[in-house]
């Protein structure tokens, strides 16, 4: 009994896309306009081609919303809590309890640094 092998013609490689984008449209623009289109595409997180295609077909770009990672939110909360505690300690110490000028200055600087760090973290994700 003879066995026949079926030869599958699979060359491997990347699977084919469902929709091929193999047609080109040439757009004439100035160097300034080209730079603006590249910047706007970068802001939207896409290439210039994707940016122009989305604007042309939909009239707008749907930018993905950045979500705060859980760890960043926890860190932000901890830093705010630390800053509030340091501020309360400094306020109590400043109200009458004996505390040297150096320590007061150090507490104020630490509170300000924590506040600045919190703003930096928040602005990173906005």
Short mmCIF file of C-alpha atoms in Angstrom, two decimals:
data_model
loop_
_atom_site.label_atom_id
_atom_site.label_comp_id
_atom_site.label_asym_id
_atom_site.label_seq_id
_atom_site.Cartn_x
_atom_site.Cartn_y
_atom_site.Cartn_z
CA UNK A 1 0.00 0.00 0.00
CA UNK A 2 1.39 3.31 -1.02
CA UNK A 3 1.13 6.37 1.15
CA UNK A 4 0.91 9.71 -0.50
CA UNK A 5 2.13 12.80 1.21
CA UNK A 6 0.37 16.02 0.66
CA UNK A 7 2.76 18.85 0.11
CA UNK A 8 1.50 22.10 1.62
CA UNK A 9 2.96 25.12 -0.11
CA UNK A 10 3.58 27.21 3.03
CA UNK A 11 6.57 29.46 2.80
CA UNK A 12 6.15 30.74 6.35
CA UNK A 13 6.71 34.34 7.23
CA UNK A 14 4.30 37.01 8.27
CA UNK A 15 0.60 36.31 7.77
CA UNK A 16 -1.12 38.39 5.14
CA UNK A 17 -3.25 41.33 6.22
CA UNK A 18 -6.97 41.24 5.61
CA UNK A 19 -6.95 44.65 3.99
CA UNK A 20 -3.87 45.56 2.00
CA UNK A 21 -3.02 49.22 1.83
CA UNK A 22 -1.08 49.26 -1.40
CA UNK A 23 -2.48 52.39 -3.06
CA UNK A 24 -0.77 55.74 -2.63
CA UNK A 25 -2.02 59.30 -2.70
CA UNK A 26 0.49 62.09 -3.13
CA UNK A 27 -0.06 65.25 -1.15
CA UNK A 28 1.85 68.39 -1.95
CA UNK A 29 2.71 70.62 0.98
CA UNK A 30 5.36 73.02 2.14
CA UNK A 31 8.22 72.02 4.45
CA UNK A 32 6.45 73.81 7.31
CA UNK A 33 3.19 71.95 6.65
CA UNK A 34 5.07 68.65 6.45
CA UNK A 35 6.71 69.32 9.80
CA UNK A 36 3.33 70.20 11.33
CA UNK A 37 1.75 67.00 9.98
CA UNK A 38 4.60 64.92 11.42
CA UNK A 39 4.26 66.63 14.81
CA UNK A 40 0.48 66.18 14.86
CA UNK A 41 0.85 62.53 13.92
CA UNK A 42 3.39 62.07 16.69
CA UNK A 43 1.07 63.77 19.20
CA UNK A 44 -1.72 61.41 18.15
CA UNK A 45 0.64 58.45 18.48
CA UNK A 46 0.43 57.52 14.79
CA UNK A 47 2.37 57.88 11.58
CA UNK A 48 1.65 60.69 9.14
CA UNK A 49 -0.17 58.25 6.85
CA UNK A 50 -2.40 56.97 9.65
CA UNK A 51 -3.02 60.53 10.85
CA UNK A 52 -4.07 61.79 7.40
CA UNK A 53 -6.18 58.67 6.77
CA UNK A 54 -8.07 59.11 10.07
CA UNK A 55 -8.61 62.85 9.51
CA UNK A 56 -9.74 62.27 5.92
CA UNK A 57 -12.10 59.38 6.64
CA UNK A 58 -13.46 60.28 10.08
CA UNK A 59 -12.79 63.98 10.40
CA UNK A 60 -11.13 63.46 13.79
CA UNK A 61 -8.47 61.48 15.57
CA UNK A 62 -9.45 59.21 18.42
CA UNK A 63 -6.53 59.41 20.79
CA UNK A 64 -6.22 56.60 23.26
CA UNK A 65 -6.80 57.82 26.81
CA UNK A 66 -3.88 57.44 29.13
CA UNK A 67 -4.86 55.68 32.29
CA UNK A 68 -2.97 56.00 35.53
CA UNK A 69 -1.36 52.72 36.53
CA UNK A 70 -2.50 51.49 39.94
CA UNK A 71 1.06 51.72 41.28
CA UNK A 72 1.37 55.37 40.24
CA UNK A 73 -1.93 56.23 41.93
CA UNK A 74 -0.81 54.51 45.13
CA UNK A 75 2.55 56.30 45.02
CA UNK A 76 0.82 59.62 44.40
CA UNK A 77 -1.48 59.03 47.38
CA UNK A 78 1.41 58.09 49.66
CA UNK A 79 3.40 61.14 48.64
CA UNK A 80 0.41 63.43 49.26
CA UNK A 81 -0.11 61.81 52.66
CA UNK A 82 3.57 62.27 53.56
CA UNK A 83 3.48 65.90 52.50
CA UNK A 84 0.36 66.52 54.59
CA UNK A 85 1.94 64.87 57.63
CA UNK A 86 5.13 66.87 57.27
CA UNK A 87 3.09 70.05 56.91
CA UNK A 88 1.12 69.25 60.09
CA UNK A 89 4.31 68.53 62.03
CA UNK A 90 5.86 71.75 60.82
CA UNK A 91 2.71 73.67 61.75
CA UNK A 92 2.63 72.18 65.27
CA UNK A 93 6.32 72.84 65.75
CA UNK A 94 5.94 76.40 64.48
CA UNK A 95 3.03 77.07 66.82
CA UNK A 96 5.11 76.94 69.96
CA UNK A 97 7.05 73.80 70.45
CA UNK A 98 10.80 74.21 70.47
CA UNK A 99 12.33 73.48 67.11
CA UNK A 100 15.55 74.86 65.67
CA UNK A 101 15.61 77.03 62.58
CA UNK A 102 17.55 74.39 60.66
CA UNK A 103 14.93 71.71 61.36
CA UNK A 104 12.08 74.05 60.39
CA UNK A 105 13.80 74.90 57.13
CA UNK A 106 14.50 71.24 56.45
CA UNK A 107 10.87 70.25 57.06
CA UNK A 108 9.60 73.00 54.76
CA UNK A 109 12.03 72.00 52.00
CA UNK A 110 11.04 68.34 52.28
CA UNK A 111 7.36 69.21 52.10
CA UNK A 112 7.94 71.35 49.01
CA UNK A 113 10.03 68.64 47.34
CA UNK A 114 7.32 66.06 47.94
CA UNK A 115 4.68 68.41 46.53
CA UNK A 116 6.83 69.09 43.44
CA UNK A 117 7.39 65.36 42.94
CA UNK A 118 3.65 64.73 43.14
CA UNK A 119 2.95 67.38 40.48
CA UNK A 120 5.70 65.93 38.26
CA UNK A 121 4.22 62.44 38.48
CA UNK A 122 0.71 63.75 37.75
CA UNK A 123 1.90 65.80 34.75
CA UNK A 124 3.78 62.82 33.33
CA UNK A 125 0.51 61.00 32.71
CA UNK A 126 -1.63 63.92 31.54
#
